[in-house]
PDB file of C-alpha atoms in Angstrom:
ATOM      1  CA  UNK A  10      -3.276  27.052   8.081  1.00 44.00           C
ATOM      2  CA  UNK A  11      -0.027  25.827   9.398  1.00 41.00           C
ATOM      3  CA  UNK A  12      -0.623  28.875  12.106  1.00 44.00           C
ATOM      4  CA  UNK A  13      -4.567  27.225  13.338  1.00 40.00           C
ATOM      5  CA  UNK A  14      -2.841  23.983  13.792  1.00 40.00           C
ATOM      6  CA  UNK A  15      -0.171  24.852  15.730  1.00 40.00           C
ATOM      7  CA  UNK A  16      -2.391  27.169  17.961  1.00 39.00           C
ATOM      8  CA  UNK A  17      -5.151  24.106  18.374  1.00 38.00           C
ATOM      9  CA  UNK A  18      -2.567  21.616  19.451  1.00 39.00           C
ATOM     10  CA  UNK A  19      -1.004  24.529  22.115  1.00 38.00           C
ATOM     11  CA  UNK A  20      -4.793  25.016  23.291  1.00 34.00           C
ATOM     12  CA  UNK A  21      -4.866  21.234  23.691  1.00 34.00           C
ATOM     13  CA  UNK A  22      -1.543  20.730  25.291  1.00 37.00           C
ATOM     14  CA  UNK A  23      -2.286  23.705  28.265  1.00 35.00           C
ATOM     15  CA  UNK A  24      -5.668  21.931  28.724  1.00 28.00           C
ATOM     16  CA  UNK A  25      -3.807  18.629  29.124  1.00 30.00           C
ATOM     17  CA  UNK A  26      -1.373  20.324  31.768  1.00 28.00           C
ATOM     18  CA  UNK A  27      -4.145  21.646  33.836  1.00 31.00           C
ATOM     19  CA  UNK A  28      -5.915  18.139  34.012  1.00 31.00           C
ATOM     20  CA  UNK A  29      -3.023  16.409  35.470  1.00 33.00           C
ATOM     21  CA  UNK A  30      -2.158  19.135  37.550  1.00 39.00           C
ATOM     22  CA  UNK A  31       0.517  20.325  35.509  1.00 41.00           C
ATOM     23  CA  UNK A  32       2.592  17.156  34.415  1.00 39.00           C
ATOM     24  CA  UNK A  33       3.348  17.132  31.075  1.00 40.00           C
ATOM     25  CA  UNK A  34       1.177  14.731  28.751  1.00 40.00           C
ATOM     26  CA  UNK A  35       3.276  13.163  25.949  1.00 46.00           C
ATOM     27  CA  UNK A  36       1.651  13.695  22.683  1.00 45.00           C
ATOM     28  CA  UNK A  37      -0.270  10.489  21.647  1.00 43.00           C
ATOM     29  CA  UNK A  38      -2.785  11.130  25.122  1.00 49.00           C
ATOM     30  CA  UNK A  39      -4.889  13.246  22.614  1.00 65.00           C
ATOM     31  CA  UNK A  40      -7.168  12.338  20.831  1.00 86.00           C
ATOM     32  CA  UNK A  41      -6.092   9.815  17.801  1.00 90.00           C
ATOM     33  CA  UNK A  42      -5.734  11.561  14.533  1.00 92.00           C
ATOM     34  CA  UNK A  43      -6.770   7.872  12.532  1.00 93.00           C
ATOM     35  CA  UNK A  44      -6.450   4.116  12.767  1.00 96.00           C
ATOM     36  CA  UNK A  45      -4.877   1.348  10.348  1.00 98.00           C
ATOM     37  CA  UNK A  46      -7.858  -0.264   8.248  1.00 97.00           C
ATOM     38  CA  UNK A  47      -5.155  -2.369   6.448  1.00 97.00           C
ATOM     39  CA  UNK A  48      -1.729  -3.796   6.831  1.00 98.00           C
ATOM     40  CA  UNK A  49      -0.375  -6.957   5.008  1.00 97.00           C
ATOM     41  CA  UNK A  50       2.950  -8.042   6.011  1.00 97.00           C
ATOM     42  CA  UNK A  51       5.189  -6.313   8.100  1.00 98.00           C
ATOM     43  CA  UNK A  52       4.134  -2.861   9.128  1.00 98.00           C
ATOM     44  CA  UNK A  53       5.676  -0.837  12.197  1.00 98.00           C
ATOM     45  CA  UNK A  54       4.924   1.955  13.965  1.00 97.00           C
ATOM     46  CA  UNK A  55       7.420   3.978  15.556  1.00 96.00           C
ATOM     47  CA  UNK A  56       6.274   6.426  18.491  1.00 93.00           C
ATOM     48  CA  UNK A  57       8.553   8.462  20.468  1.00 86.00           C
ATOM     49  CA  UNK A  58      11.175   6.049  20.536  1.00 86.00           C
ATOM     50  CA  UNK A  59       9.150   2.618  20.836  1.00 93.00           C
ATOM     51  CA  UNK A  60       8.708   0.604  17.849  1.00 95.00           C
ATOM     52  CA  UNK A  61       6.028  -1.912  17.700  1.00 96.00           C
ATOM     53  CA  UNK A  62       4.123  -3.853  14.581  1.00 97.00           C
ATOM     54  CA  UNK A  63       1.326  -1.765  13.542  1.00 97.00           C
ATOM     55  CA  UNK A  64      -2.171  -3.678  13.390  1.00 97.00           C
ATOM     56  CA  UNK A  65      -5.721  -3.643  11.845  1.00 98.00           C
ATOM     57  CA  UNK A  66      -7.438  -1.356  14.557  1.00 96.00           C
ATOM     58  CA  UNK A  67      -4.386   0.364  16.055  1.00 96.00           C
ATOM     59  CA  UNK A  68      -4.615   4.382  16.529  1.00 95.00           C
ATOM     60  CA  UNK A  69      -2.607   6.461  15.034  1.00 96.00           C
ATOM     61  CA  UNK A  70      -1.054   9.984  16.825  1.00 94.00           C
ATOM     62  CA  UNK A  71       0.097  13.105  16.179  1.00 94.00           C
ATOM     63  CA  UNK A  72       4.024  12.171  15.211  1.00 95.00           C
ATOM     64  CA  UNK A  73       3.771   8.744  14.744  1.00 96.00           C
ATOM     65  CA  UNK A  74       5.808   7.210  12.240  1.00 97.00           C
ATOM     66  CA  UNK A  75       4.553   4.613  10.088  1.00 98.00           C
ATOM     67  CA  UNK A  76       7.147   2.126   8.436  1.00 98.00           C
ATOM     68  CA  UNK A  77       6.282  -0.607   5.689  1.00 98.00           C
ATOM     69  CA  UNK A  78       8.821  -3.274   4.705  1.00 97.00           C
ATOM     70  CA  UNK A  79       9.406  -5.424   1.724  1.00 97.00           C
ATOM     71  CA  UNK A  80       6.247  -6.229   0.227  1.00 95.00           C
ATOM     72  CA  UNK A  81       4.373  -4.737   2.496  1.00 97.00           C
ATOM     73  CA  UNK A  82       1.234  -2.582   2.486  1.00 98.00           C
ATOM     74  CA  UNK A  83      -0.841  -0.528   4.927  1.00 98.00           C
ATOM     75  CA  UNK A  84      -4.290   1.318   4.531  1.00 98.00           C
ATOM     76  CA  UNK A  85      -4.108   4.366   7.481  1.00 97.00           C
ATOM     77  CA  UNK A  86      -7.462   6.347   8.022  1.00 95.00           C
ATOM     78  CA  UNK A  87      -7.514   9.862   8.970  1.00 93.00           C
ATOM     79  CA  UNK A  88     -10.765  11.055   9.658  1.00 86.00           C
ATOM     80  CA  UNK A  89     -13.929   9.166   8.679  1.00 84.00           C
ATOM     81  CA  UNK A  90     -13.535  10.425   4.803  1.00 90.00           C
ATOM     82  CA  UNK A  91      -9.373  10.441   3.922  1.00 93.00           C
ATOM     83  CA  UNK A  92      -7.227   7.591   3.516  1.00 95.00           C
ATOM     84  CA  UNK A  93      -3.869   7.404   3.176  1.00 97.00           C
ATOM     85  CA  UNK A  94      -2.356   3.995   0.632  1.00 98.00           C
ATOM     86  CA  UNK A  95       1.387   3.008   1.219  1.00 98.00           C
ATOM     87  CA  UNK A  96       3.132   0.979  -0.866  1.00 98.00           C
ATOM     88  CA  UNK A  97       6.255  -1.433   0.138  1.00 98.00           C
ATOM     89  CA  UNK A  98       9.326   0.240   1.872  1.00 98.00           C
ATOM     90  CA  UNK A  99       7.824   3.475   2.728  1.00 98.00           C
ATOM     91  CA  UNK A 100       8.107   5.582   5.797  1.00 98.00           C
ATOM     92  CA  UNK A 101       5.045   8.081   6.802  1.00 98.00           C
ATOM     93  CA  UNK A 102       5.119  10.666   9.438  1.00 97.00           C
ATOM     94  CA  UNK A 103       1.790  11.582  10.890  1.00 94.00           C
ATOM     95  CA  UNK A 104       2.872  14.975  11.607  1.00 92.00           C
ATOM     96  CA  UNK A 105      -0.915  16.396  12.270  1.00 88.00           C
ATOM     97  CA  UNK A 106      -4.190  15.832  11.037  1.00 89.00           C
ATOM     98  CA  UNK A 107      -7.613  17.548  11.978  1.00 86.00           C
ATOM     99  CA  UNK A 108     -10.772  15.833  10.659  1.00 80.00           C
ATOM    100  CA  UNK A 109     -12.397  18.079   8.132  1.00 77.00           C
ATOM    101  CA  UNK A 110      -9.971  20.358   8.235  1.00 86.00           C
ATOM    102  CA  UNK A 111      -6.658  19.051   6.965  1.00 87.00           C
ATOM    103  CA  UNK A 112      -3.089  18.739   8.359  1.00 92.00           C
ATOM    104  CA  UNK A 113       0.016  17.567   7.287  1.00 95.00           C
ATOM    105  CA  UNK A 114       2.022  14.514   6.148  1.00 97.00           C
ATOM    106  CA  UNK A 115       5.524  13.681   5.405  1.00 97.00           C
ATOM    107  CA  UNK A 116       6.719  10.542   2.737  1.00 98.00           C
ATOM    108  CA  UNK A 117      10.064   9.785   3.982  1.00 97.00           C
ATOM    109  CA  UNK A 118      10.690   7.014   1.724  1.00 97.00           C
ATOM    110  CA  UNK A 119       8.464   5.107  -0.892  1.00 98.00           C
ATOM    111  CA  UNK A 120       5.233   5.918  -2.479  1.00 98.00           C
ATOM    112  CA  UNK A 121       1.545   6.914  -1.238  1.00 98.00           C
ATOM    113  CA  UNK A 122      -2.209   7.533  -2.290  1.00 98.00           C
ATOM    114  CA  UNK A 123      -3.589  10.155  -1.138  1.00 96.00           C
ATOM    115  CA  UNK A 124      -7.511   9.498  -1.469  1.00 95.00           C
ATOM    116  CA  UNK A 125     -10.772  11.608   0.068  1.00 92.00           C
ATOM    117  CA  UNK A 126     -13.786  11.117  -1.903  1.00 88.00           C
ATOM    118  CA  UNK A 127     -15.253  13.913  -4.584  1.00 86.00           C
ATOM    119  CA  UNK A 128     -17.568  15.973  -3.695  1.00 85.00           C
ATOM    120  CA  UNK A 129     -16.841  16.278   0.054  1.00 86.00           C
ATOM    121  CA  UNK A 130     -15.953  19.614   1.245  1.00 84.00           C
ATOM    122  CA  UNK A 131     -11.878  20.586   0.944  1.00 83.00           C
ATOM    123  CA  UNK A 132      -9.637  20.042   3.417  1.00 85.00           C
ATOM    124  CA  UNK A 133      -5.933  21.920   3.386  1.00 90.00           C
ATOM    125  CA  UNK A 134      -3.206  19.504   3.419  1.00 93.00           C
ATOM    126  CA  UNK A 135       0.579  19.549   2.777  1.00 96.00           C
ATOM    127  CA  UNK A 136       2.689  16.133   2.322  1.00 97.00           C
ATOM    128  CA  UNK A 137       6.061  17.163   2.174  1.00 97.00           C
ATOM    129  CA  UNK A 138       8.370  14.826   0.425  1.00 97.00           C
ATOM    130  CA  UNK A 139      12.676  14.920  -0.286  1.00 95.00           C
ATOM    131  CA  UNK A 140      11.730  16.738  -3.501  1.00 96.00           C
ATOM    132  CA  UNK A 141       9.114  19.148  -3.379  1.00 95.00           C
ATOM    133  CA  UNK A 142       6.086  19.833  -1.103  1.00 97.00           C
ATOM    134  CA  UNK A 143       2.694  19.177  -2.161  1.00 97.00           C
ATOM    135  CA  UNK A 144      -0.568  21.207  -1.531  1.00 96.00           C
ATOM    136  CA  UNK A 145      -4.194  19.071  -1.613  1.00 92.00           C
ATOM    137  CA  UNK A 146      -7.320  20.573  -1.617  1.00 82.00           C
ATOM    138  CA  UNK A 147      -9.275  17.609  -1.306  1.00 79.00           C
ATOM    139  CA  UNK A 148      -8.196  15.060  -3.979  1.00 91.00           C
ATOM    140  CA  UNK A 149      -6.951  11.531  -4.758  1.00 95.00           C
ATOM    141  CA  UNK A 150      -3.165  11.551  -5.845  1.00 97.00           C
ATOM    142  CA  UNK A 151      -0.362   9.297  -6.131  1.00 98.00           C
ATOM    143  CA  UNK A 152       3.485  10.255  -5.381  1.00 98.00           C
ATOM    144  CA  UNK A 153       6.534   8.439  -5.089  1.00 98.00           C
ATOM    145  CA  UNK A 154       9.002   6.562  -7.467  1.00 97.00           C
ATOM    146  CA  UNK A 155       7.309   5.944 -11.038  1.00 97.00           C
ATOM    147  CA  UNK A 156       9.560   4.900 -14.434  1.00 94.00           C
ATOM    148  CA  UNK A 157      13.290   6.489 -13.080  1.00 91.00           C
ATOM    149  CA  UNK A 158      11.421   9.165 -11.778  1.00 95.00           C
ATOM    150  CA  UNK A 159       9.548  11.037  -8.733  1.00 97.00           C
ATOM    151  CA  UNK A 160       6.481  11.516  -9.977  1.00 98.00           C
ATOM    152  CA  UNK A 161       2.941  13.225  -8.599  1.00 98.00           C
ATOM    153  CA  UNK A 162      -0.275  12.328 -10.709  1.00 98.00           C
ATOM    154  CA  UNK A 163      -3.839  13.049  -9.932  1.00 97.00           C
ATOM    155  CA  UNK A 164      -6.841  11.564 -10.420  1.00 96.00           C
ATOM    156  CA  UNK A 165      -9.412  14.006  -9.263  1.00 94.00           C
ATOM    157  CA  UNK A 166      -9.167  17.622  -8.061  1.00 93.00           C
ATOM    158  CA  UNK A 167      -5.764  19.269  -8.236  1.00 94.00           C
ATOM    159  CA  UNK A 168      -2.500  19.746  -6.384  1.00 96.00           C
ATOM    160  CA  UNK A 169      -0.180  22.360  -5.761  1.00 97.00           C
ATOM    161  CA  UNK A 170       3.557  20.738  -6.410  1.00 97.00           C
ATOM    162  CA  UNK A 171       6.419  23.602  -5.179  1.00 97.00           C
ATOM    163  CA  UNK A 172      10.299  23.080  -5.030  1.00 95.00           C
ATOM    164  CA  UNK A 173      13.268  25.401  -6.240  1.00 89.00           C
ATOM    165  CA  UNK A 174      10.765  28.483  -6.458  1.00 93.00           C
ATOM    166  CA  UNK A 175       8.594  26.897  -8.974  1.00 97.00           C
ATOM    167  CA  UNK A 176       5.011  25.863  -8.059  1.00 97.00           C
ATOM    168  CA  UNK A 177       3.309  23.509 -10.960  1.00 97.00           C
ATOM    169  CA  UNK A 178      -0.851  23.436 -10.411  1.00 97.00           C
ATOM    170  CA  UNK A 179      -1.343  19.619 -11.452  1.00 97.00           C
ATOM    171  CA  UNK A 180      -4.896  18.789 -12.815  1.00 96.00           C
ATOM    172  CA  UNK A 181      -6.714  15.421 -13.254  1.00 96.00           C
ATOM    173  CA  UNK A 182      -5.079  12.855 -15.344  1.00 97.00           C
ATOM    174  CA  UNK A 183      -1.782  14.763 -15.271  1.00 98.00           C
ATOM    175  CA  UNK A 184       0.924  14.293 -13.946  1.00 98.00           C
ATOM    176  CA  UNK A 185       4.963  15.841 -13.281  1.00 98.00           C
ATOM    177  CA  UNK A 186       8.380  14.669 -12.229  1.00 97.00           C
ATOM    178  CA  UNK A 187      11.288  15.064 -10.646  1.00 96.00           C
ATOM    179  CA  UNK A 188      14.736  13.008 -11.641  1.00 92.00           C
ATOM    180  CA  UNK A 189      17.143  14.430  -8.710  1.00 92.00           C
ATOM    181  CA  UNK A 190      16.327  16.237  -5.609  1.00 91.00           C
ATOM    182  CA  UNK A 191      16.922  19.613  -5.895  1.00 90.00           C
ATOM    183  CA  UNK A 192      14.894  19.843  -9.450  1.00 93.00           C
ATOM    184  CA  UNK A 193      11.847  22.202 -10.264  1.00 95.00           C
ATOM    185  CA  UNK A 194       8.507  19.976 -11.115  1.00 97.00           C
ATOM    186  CA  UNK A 195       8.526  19.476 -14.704  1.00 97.00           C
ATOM    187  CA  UNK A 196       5.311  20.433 -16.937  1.00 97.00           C
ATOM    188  CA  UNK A 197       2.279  18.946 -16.273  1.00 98.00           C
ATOM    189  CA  UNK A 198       1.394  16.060 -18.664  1.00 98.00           C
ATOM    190  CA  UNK A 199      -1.362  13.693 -19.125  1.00 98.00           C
ATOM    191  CA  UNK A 200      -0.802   9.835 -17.900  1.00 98.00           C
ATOM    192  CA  UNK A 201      -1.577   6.955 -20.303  1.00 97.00           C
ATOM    193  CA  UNK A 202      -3.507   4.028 -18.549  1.00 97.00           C
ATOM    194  CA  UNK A 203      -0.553   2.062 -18.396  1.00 97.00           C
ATOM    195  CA  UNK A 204       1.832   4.278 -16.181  1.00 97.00           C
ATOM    196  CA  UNK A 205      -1.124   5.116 -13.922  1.00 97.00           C
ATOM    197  CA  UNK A 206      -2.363   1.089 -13.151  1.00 97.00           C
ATOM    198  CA  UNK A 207       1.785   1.019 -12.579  1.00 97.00           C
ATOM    199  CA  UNK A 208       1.464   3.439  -9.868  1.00 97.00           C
ATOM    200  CA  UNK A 209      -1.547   2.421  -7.835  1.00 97.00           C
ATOM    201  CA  UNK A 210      -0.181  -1.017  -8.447  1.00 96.00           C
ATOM    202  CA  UNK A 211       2.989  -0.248  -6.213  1.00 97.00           C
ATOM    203  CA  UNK A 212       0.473   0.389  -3.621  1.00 96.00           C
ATOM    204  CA  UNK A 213      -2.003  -2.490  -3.994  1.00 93.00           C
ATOM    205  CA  UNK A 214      -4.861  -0.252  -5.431  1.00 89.00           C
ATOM    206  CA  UNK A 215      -5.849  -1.907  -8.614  1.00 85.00           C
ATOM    207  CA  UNK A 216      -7.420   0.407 -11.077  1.00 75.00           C
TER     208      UNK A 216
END
């Protein structure tokens, strides 16, 4: 997968060249990967190395770098059917996405929802994170900080969760943790109602 993307954006890029007459393009030219649907309080965007406040409407790019402060939230759409929920003082980089096909993500800091609608046909995507790396096939998940922990839960469909040579497949209504970087996942375990409103809560999703 990671292979297609990397050979779509080089197809891109040398058709990009040849327009201009060989000048190089920077990135965000292309076509946008997404927009911001949502953003209450102070939201930035970092691209390349200009930093502006993200708004309702504005397009998101391969590489760009969404940043949410205190008490601040942001809904970013990728595609017409995936969404992507981040809670206060997180940092997202947009490092590819492909409608319908899948990409990947990266959670710096903070916590995220993942969300694409059942039933719609599965996309590959990776969000890699400081403690593990995360495979979707088309799902809604949470992951970030959660009661002293890192913690992944899903709603619907599964995820892949990898770090230290272990993989963990997490189901719906489970969920596993991490309590220092470095750690394997721990087992799979179902959520109670309580921990899981917690979690979309840190977002602003209620449940």
């Amino acid at each position: 997968m990671r292979h297609m993307l990397v050979s779509r954006r080089a197809v891109v890029g040398g058709l990009l060249l040849a327009a201009v007459g060989g000048r190089a393009v920077p990135s965000w030219a292309s076509s946008a990967l997404g927009e911001a649907t949502e953003v209450r309080g102070d939201v930035r965007r970092k691209r390349a190395k200009k930093d502006e406040l993200l708004a309702v409407g504005s397009e998101l790019f391969e590489n760009d770098r969404v940043h949410t402060n205190v008490e601040s939230y942001a809904t970013l759409n990728l595609g017409a059917d995936t969404r992507v929920l981040l809670g206060a003082e997180t940092e997202l980089l947009v490092d590819s996405f492909i409608a319908g096909q899948g990409g990947t993500l990266e959670l710096g800091t903070g916590r995220m929802v993942f969300d694409r609608p059942e039933g719609l046909p599965k996309v590959d995507v990776a969000v890699r994170t400081a403690f593990g790396m995360i495979g979707v096939r088309g799902t809604k998940f949470f992951c970030g900080p959660s009661r002293a922990a890192f913690a992944v839960f899903v709603e619907h469909g599964s995820v892949t969760v990898a770090r230290g040579g272990v993989t963990k497949i997490v189901a719906a209504g489970q969920g596993v943790e991490f309590h220092h970087r470095g750690d394997a996942p721990s087992e799979p375990v179902n959520w109670g109602e309580a921990r899981i409103k917690e979690a979309y809560a840190s977002v602003g999703l209620t449940r």
